[in-house]
Short mmCIF file of C-alpha atoms in Angstrom, two decimals:
data_model
loop_
_atom_site.label_atom_id
_atom_site.label_comp_id
_atom_site.label_asym_id
_atom_site.label_seq_id
_atom_site.Cartn_x
_atom_site.Cartn_y
_atom_site.Cartn_z
CA MET A 917 50.85 -29.40 88.81
CA LYS A 918 47.49 -30.90 87.86
CA THR A 919 45.64 -27.78 89.10
CA ARG A 920 47.87 -25.59 86.96
CA SER A 921 47.09 -27.64 83.82
CA ILE A 922 43.35 -27.47 84.54
CA LYS A 923 43.55 -23.67 84.95
CA PHE A 924 45.51 -23.35 81.72
CA ILE A 925 42.97 -25.48 79.83
CA ALA A 926 40.08 -23.52 81.33
CA VAL A 927 41.61 -20.15 80.39
CA PHE A 928 42.47 -21.42 76.90
CA ALA A 929 38.90 -22.70 76.43
CA LEU A 930 37.45 -19.35 77.53
CA VAL A 931 39.69 -17.41 75.16
CA LEU A 932 38.83 -19.75 72.29
CA ALA A 933 35.11 -19.52 73.07
CA GLY A 934 35.40 -15.72 73.16
CA LEU A 935 36.97 -15.69 69.72
CA PHE A 936 34.12 -17.77 68.31
CA VAL A 937 31.49 -15.58 69.96
CA PHE A 938 32.92 -12.41 68.42
CA ALA A 939 33.63 -13.99 65.02
CA GLY A 940 29.97 -13.58 64.02
CA CYS A 941 29.55 -10.05 65.32
CA GLY A 942 29.64 -7.13 62.98
CA ASN A 943 29.16 -9.18 59.81
CA LYS A 944 30.53 -6.90 57.11
CA GLU A 945 29.95 -9.30 54.25
CA ILE A 946 27.45 -8.70 51.47
CA GLU A 947 24.64 -10.92 52.79
CA GLY A 948 21.55 -9.17 54.05
CA THR A 949 18.91 -6.69 52.98
CA TRP A 950 20.15 -3.42 51.47
CA VAL A 951 17.92 -0.37 50.96
CA LEU A 952 18.74 2.68 48.84
CA VAL A 953 19.31 5.65 51.16
CA GLU A 954 20.98 8.27 48.95
CA GLU A 955 22.35 9.03 45.52
CA TYR A 956 25.08 11.38 44.34
CA GLU A 957 25.02 12.95 40.91
CA SER A 958 28.27 13.38 38.97
CA ASP A 959 28.57 17.01 40.16
CA GLY A 960 28.33 15.90 43.80
CA THR A 961 24.68 16.85 44.31
CA LYS A 962 23.18 14.61 46.99
CA ILE A 963 19.70 13.12 46.68
CA SER A 964 18.65 12.24 50.23
CA THR A 965 16.38 9.49 51.53
CA SER A 966 13.49 11.93 51.93
CA GLU A 967 14.00 13.28 48.40
CA LEU A 968 14.01 9.73 47.00
CA LYS A 969 10.76 9.08 48.85
CA ASP A 970 9.26 12.33 47.54
CA ILE A 971 10.01 11.38 43.93
CA GLY A 972 8.69 7.87 44.54
CA VAL A 973 11.86 5.79 44.14
CA SER A 974 12.59 2.75 46.29
CA GLU A 975 15.30 0.17 45.59
CA LYS A 976 16.31 -2.89 47.58
CA TYR A 977 18.64 -5.89 47.30
CA VAL A 978 18.25 -9.05 49.34
CA VAL A 979 21.53 -10.94 49.12
CA ASN A 980 21.64 -14.57 50.20
CA GLY A 981 24.63 -16.73 49.32
CA GLU A 982 25.43 -16.45 45.64
CA SER A 983 22.22 -14.68 44.60
CA ALA A 984 20.72 -11.23 45.00
CA GLU A 985 17.05 -10.39 44.59
CA TYR A 986 16.59 -6.81 43.37
CA THR A 987 13.36 -4.84 43.70
CA CYS A 988 12.79 -1.36 42.29
CA GLU A 989 9.57 0.49 42.94
CA ILE A 990 8.85 3.66 40.99
CA GLN A 991 5.73 5.72 41.58
CA GLU A 992 4.77 5.73 37.89
CA LEU A 993 4.85 1.92 37.56
CA GLU A 994 1.93 -0.27 38.59
CA LYS A 995 4.14 -3.09 39.85
CA PRO A 996 7.74 -3.32 41.01
CA ILE A 997 10.63 -4.31 38.78
CA THR A 998 12.31 -7.45 40.11
CA MET A 999 15.49 -9.21 38.98
CA THR A 1000 17.74 -11.96 40.27
CA PHE A 1001 21.53 -11.60 40.03
CA ILE A 1002 24.46 -13.93 40.52
CA VAL A 1003 26.74 -12.59 43.28
CA GLU A 1004 30.48 -12.98 42.71
CA GLN A 1005 33.10 -11.82 45.20
CA THR A 1006 35.97 -10.12 43.36
CA GLY A 1007 38.14 -9.05 46.28
CA ASP A 1008 38.02 -7.61 49.78
CA ASN A 1009 34.58 -6.02 50.10
CA THR A 1010 34.07 -5.89 46.31
CA TYR A 1011 31.53 -7.86 44.32
CA ASN A 1012 29.89 -8.25 40.93
CA PHE A 1013 26.13 -8.60 40.53
CA LYS A 1014 25.84 -10.50 37.28
CA ILE A 1015 22.85 -11.07 35.02
CA SER A 1016 24.68 -14.02 33.43
CA ASP A 1017 28.17 -15.48 33.58
CA ASP A 1018 29.21 -12.97 30.92
CA TYR A 1019 27.39 -9.75 31.92
CA VAL A 1020 28.04 -7.66 35.05
CA PHE A 1021 25.11 -5.41 36.02
CA VAL A 1022 26.88 -3.49 38.83
CA SER A 1023 30.01 -3.86 40.98
CA PRO A 1024 29.24 -2.81 44.56
CA GLU A 1025 31.68 -2.24 47.41
CA VAL A 1026 30.71 -2.93 51.01
CA HIS A 1027 32.08 -0.86 53.88
CA GLY A 1028 30.48 -1.81 57.17
CA ASN A 1029 26.73 -1.38 56.83
CA LYS A 1030 26.95 0.63 53.59
CA MET A 1031 27.09 -0.67 50.05
CA SER A 1032 27.68 1.58 47.06
CA TYR A 1033 28.29 1.50 43.35
CA THR A 1034 28.36 3.91 40.43
CA VAL A 1035 26.21 3.59 37.32
CA GLY A 1036 26.75 5.52 34.11
CA GLU A 1037 29.85 7.42 33.06
CA GLY A 1038 31.14 10.97 33.15
CA ASP A 1039 28.45 13.64 33.52
CA ASP A 1040 25.77 10.94 33.44
CA SER A 1041 27.19 8.94 36.37
CA LEU A 1042 25.27 8.37 39.57
CA LYS A 1043 26.62 6.92 42.81
CA MET A 1044 24.01 4.81 44.61
CA VAL A 1045 24.38 4.23 48.37
CA PHE A 1046 22.52 1.46 50.20
CA LYS A 1047 22.28 0.79 53.91
CA ARG A 1048 22.00 -2.64 55.52
CA GLN A 1049 18.65 -3.19 57.24
#
């Protein structure tokens, strides 16, 4: 009887340890470094990573806790544009990057290792897609 209890406890401990080990794998939350990899114009035209590089555009977010550090480098500018945003979770895999408590800059969605959001409206809209580094 005692051996059976010890085996049960050992198996239970292994299963519990296995759950904790895998709980951290595949973090799909917003935290991390995100780099712009492609854009889609309103008509569906794709601007690839190599095309972005050719035109001299590089964008990155580093999200840590409730803040996001944004860096945009454009070939024509001498130094990068940097901004800090407040990160607010709004639902499953959806967030707001806010300049202040009252103003939302963008509202990204995270799906695995991709984050995307749309800026502009109608014919002037642009979908930005970032990949987790």
